[in-house]
Coordinates of C-alpha atoms in Angstrom, one line a residue:
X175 CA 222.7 113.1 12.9
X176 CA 226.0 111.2 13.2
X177 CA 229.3 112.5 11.9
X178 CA 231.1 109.6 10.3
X179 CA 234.9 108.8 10.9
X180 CA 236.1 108.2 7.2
X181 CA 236.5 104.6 5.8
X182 CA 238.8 104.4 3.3
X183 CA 242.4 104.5 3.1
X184 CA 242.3 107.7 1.9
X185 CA 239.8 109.2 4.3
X186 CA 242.1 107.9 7.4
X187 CA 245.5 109.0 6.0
X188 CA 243.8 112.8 5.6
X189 CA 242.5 112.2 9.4
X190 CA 246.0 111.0 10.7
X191 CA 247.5 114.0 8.6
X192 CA 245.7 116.0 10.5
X193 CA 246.4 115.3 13.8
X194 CA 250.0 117.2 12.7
X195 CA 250.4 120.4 14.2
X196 CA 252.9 123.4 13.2
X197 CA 251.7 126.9 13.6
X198 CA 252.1 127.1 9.6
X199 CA 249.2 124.7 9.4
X200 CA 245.9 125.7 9.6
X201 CA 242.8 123.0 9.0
X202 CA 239.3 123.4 8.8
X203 CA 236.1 121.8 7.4
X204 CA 234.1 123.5 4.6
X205 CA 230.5 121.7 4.8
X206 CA 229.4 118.6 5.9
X207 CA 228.1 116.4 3.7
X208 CA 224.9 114.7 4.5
X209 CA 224.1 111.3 3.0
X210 CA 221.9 108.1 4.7
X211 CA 221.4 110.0 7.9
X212 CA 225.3 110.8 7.9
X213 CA 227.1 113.6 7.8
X214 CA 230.6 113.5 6.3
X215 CA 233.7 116.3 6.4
X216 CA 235.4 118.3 3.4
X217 CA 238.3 119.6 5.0
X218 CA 240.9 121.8 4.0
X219 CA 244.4 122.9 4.9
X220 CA 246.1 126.4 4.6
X221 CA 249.8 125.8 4.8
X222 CA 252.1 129.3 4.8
X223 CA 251.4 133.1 5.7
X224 CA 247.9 133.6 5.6
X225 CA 248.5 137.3 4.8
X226 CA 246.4 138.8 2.2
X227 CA 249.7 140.2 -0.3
X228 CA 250.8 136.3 -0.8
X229 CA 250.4 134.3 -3.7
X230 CA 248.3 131.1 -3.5
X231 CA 248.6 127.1 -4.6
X232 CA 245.6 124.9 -4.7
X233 CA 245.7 120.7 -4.2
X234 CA 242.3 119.5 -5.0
X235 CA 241.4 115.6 -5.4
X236 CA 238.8 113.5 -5.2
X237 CA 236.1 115.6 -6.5
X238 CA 234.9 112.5 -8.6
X239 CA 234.9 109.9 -5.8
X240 CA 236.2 106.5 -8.0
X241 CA 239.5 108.6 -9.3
X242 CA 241.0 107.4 -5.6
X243 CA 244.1 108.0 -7.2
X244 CA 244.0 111.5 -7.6
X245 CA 243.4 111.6 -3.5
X246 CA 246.3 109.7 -3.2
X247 CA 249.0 111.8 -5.5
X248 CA 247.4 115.0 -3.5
X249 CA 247.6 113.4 -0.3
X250 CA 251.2 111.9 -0.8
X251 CA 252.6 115.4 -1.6
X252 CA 250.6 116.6 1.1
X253 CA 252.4 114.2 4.1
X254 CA 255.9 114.9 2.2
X255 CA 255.1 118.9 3.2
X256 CA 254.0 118.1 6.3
X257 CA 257.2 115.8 7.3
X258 CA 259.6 118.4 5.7
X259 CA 257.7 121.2 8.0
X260 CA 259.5 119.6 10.8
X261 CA 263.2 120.2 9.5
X262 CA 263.1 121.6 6.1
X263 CA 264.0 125.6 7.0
X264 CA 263.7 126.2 2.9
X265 CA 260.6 125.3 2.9
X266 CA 259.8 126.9 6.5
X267 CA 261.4 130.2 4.9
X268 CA 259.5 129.6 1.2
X269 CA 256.2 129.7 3.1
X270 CA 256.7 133.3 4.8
X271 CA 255.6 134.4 0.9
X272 CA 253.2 131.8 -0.3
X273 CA 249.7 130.2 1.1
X274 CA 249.3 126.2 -0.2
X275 CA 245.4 125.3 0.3
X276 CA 245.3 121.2 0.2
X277 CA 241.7 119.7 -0.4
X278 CA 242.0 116.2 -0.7
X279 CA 238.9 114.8 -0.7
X280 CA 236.6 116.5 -2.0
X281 CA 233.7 114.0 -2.6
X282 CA 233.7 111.8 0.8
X283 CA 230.7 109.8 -0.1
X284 CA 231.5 109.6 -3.7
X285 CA 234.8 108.4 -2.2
X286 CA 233.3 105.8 0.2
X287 CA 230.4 104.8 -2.3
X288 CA 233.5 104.6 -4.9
X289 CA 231.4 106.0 -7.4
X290 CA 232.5 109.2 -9.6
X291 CA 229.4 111.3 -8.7
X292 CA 228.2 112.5 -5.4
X293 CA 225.7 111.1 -3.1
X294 CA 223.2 112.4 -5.2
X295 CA 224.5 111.4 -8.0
X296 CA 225.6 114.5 -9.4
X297 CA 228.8 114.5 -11.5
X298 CA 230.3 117.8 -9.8
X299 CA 232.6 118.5 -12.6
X300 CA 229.2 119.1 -14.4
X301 CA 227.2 121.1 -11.9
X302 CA 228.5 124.6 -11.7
X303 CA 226.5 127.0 -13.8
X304 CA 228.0 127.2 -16.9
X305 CA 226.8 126.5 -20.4
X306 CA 228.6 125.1 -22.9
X307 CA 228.6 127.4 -25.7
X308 CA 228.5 124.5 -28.2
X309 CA 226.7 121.3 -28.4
X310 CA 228.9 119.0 -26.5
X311 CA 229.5 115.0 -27.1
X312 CA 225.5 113.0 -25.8
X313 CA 226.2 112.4 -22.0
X314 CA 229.8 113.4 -21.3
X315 CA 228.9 116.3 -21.8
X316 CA 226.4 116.7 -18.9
X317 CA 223.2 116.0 -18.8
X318 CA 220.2 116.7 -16.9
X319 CA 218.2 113.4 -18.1
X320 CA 218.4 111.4 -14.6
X321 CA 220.7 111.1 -12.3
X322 CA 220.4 107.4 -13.0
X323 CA 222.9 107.9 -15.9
X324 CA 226.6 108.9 -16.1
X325 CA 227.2 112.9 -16.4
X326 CA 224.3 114.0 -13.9
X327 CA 224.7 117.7 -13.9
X328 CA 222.3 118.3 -11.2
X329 CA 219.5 121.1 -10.3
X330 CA 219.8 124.6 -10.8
X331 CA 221.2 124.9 -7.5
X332 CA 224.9 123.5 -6.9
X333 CA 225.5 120.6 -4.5
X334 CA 227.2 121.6 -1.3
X335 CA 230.4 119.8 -2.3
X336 CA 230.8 122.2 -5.3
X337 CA 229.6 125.0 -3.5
X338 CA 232.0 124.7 -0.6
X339 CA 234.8 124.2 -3.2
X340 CA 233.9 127.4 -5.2
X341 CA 233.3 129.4 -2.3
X342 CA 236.7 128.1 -0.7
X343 CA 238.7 128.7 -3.7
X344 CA 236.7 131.8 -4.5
X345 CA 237.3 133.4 -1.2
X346 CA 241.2 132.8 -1.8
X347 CA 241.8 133.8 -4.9
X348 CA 239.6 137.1 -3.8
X349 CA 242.5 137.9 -1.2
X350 CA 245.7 136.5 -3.2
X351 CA 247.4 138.7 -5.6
X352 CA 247.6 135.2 -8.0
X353 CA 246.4 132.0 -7.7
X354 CA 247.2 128.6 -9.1
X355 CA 245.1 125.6 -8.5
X356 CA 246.1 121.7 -9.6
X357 CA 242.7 119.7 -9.6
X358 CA 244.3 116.1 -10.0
X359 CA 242.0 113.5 -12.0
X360 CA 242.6 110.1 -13.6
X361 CA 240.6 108.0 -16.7
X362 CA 241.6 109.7 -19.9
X363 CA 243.8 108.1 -23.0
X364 CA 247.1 107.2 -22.6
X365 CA 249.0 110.1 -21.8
X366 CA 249.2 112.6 -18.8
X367 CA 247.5 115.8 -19.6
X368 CA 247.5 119.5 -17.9
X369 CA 244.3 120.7 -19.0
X370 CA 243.2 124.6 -18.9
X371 CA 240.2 126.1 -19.7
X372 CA 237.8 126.5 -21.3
X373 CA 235.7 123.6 -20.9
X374 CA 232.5 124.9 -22.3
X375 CA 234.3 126.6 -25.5
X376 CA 236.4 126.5 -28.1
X377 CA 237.5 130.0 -27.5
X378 CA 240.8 130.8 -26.3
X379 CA 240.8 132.3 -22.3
X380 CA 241.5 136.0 -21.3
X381 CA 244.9 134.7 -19.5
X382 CA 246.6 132.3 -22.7
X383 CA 249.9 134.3 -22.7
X384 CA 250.3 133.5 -19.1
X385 CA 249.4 129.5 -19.5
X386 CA 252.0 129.7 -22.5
X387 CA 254.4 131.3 -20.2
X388 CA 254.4 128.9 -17.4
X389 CA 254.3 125.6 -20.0
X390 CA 257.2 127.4 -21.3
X391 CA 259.5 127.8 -18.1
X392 CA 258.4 123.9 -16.5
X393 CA 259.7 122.8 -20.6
X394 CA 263.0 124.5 -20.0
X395 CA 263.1 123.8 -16.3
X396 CA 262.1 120.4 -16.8
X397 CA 262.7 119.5 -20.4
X398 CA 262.2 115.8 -19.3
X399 CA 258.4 115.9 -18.5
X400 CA 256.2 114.4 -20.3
X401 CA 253.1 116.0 -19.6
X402 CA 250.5 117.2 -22.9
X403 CA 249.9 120.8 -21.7
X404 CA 246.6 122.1 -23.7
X405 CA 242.8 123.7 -23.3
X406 CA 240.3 121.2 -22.6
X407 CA 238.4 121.9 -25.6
X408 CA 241.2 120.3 -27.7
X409 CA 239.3 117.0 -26.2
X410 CA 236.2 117.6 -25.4
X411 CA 233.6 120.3 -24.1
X412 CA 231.5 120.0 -21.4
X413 CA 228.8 122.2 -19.6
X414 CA 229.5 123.1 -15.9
X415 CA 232.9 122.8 -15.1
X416 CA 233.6 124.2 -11.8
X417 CA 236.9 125.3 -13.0
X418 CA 235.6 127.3 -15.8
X419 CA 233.0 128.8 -13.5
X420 CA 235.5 129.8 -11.0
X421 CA 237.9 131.5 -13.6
X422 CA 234.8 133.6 -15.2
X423 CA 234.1 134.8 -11.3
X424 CA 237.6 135.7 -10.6
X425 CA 238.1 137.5 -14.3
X426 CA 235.1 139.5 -13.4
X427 CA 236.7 140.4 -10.1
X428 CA 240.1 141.0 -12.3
X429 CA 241.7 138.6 -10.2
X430 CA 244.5 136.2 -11.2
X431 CA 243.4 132.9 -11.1
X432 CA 245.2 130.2 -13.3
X433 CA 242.9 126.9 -12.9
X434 CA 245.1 123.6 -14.0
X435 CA 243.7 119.7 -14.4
X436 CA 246.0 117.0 -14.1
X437 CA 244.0 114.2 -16.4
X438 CA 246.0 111.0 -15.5
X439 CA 245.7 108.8 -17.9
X440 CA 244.9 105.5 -16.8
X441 CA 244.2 103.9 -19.8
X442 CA 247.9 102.6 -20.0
X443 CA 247.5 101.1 -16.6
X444 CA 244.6 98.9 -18.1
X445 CA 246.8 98.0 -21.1
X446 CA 249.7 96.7 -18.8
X447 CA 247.1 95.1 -16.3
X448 CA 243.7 94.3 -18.8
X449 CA 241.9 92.3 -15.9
X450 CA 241.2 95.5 -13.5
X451 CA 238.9 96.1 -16.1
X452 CA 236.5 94.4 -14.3
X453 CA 236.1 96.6 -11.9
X454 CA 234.8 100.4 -12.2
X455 CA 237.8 101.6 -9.9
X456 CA 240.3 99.3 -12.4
X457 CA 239.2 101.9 -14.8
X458 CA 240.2 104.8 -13.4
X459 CA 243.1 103.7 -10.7
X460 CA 246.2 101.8 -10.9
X461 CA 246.2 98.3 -9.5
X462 CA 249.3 96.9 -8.9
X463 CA 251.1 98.4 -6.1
X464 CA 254.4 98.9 -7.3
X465 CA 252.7 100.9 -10.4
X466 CA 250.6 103.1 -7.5
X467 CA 253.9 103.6 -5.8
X468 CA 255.0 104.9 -9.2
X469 CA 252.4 107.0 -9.7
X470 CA 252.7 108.4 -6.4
X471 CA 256.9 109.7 -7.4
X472 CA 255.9 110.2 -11.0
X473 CA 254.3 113.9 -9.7
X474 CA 256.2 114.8 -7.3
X475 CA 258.5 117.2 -9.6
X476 CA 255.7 119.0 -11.3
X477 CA 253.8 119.9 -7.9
X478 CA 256.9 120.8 -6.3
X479 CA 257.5 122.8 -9.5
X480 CA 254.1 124.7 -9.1
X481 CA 254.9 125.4 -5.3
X482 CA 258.3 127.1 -6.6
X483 CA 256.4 129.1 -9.9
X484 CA 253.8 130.3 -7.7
X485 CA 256.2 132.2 -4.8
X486 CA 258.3 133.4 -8.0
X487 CA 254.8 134.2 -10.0
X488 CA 256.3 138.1 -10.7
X489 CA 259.3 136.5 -12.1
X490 CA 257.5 134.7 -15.4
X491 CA 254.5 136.0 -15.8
X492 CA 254.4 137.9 -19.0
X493 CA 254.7 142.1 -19.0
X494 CA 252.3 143.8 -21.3
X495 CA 254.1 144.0 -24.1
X496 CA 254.9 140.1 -24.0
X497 CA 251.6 139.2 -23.4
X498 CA 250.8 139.8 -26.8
X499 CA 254.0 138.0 -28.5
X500 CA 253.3 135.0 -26.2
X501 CA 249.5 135.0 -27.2
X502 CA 250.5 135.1 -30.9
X503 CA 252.6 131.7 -30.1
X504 CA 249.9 130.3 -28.0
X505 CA 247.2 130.5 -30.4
X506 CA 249.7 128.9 -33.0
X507 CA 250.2 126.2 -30.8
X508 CA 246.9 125.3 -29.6
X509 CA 244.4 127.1 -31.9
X510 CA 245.1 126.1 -35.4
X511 CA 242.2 127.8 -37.0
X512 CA 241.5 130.4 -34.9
X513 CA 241.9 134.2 -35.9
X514 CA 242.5 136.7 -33.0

């Protein structure tokens, strides 16, 4: 069976990325896809001490294979580390205490097919096993119906893009004292959004205080961002997101593990440009390319913001007897009608 050399843009700026080399910069492939009597690569890259005592920062994009945007922003930040590795000695010396995990692509032939499910056509933001604890919205929710309609959530067994994502991620967080990951999407409203779970409920997570704390320090660090920090649930629940299936794992473990989603949303790049409508990738990416070019900058400060909140994560996280001060203001914020 034949190992395909990628075939998008994307696909060849991850391949030319990784002909870098810097003894900081370890890449390897998670699974090979199979598809059409194909097999295509998920890699990923471990930048920083691989030691088992230093915090970690996840990149993931592409997991729905028409958001080519969210590749792009991930990638983009991704070459600006890699340039900066060859002069930057702040960044050289950050590293000695943090681990960044970059996976860029994480649905190559949902990528190439430039369709938002995988090869199968399972939606793999729908295809962990979790269960929505209330009836979600028909469809958007997930649905096992066909894989013929949007929302495919797949078998009882998770596809091997998910699974080598989970067990990636799963494996990291296992041997990191605390974990962040930033799963960049596009294709919702008007706004930019940092979403954390839960997905599948309307229940508050284990870890609020610490989600209030770190929207708290980017607001005063960055008072000039824009993003709408808030659970999922506030918009919408789903069953089998791979995000709230990975945070249950790693609670039971009583690891830290602090999943966030960067929704893009791309419905203001349809108002400005209403004729990439007729496209499914006008839909979910920006067209022109001096607004991808924007796009592209417009990230830059929160990512590099993560990188620096992560090394420092001892500094802000909340002591016990915040934790329950910051709690009480989180569930004002973001739970109206909930009573703790």
């Amino acid at each position: 069976m034949q190992v395909e050399r990628f075939s998008t843009p994307e696909m060849r700026h991850l391949e030319n990325l990784l002909e870098f080399s810097s003894p900081l910069i370890h890449a390897r492939e998670l699974t090979r896809v199979e598809h059409r009597e194909r097999r295509y690569p998920i890699y990923a890259l471990n930048i920083g001490a691989q030691r088992d005592d230093v915090p970690v920062l996840a990149f993931i994009g592409g997991v729905h294979g028409v958001e080519r945007i969210g590749s792009q922003v991930v990638l983009s930040f991704l070459e600006t580390l890699i340039q900066r590795l060859q002069w930057d000695n702040s960044l050289i010396d950050g590293l000695e205490n943090l681990r960044l995990l970059f996976v860029p692509i994480a649905n190559p032939v949902g990528m190439l097919r430039q369709t938002r499910a995988n090869g199968a056509g399972v939606d793999l933001m729908r295809n962990a096993p979790v269960e929505a604890v209330e009836r979600p919205a028909f469809l958007v929710g997930g649905q096992r119906l066909s894989h013929h309609l949007p929302w495919y959530r797949g078998g009882e067994q998770m596809e091997p893009e998910a699974q080598a994502l989970v067990d990636y991620i799963g494996a990291e967080s296992d041997r990191s004292p605390f974990t962040l990951c930033l799963d960049v999407h596009s294709g919702f409203g008007m706004v930019d959004r940092l979403w954390f779970p839960y997905a599948n409920s309307r229940q508050p997570v284990p870890h609020l205080a610490e989600y209030y704390a770190i929207n708290k320090l980017m607001r005063r660090t960055y008072p000039h961002l824009d993003y709408v920090f808030e659970p999922q649930s506030r918009q919408y629940l789903t069953h089998g997101d791979l995000w709230d299936h990975l945070y249950t794992q790693a609670l039971n473990k009583h690891r830290q593990l602090l999943p966030l989603t960067l929704e893009m949303g791309s419905w203001r790049w349809v108002k400005k440009n209403p004729v990439q409508v007729g496209k499914l990738t006008g839909l979910f990416n920006p067209v022109k390319p001096h607004r991808v070019q924007r796009v592209l900058r417009r990230h830059i400060v929160m990512m590099e913001f993560l990188v620096r909140a992560t090394r420092s994560y001892q500094s802000w996280l909340p002591a016990d007897e915040q934790r329950v001060f910051k709690r009480r203001a989180a569930l004002r914020r973001w739970y109206e009608n909930y009573t703790d």
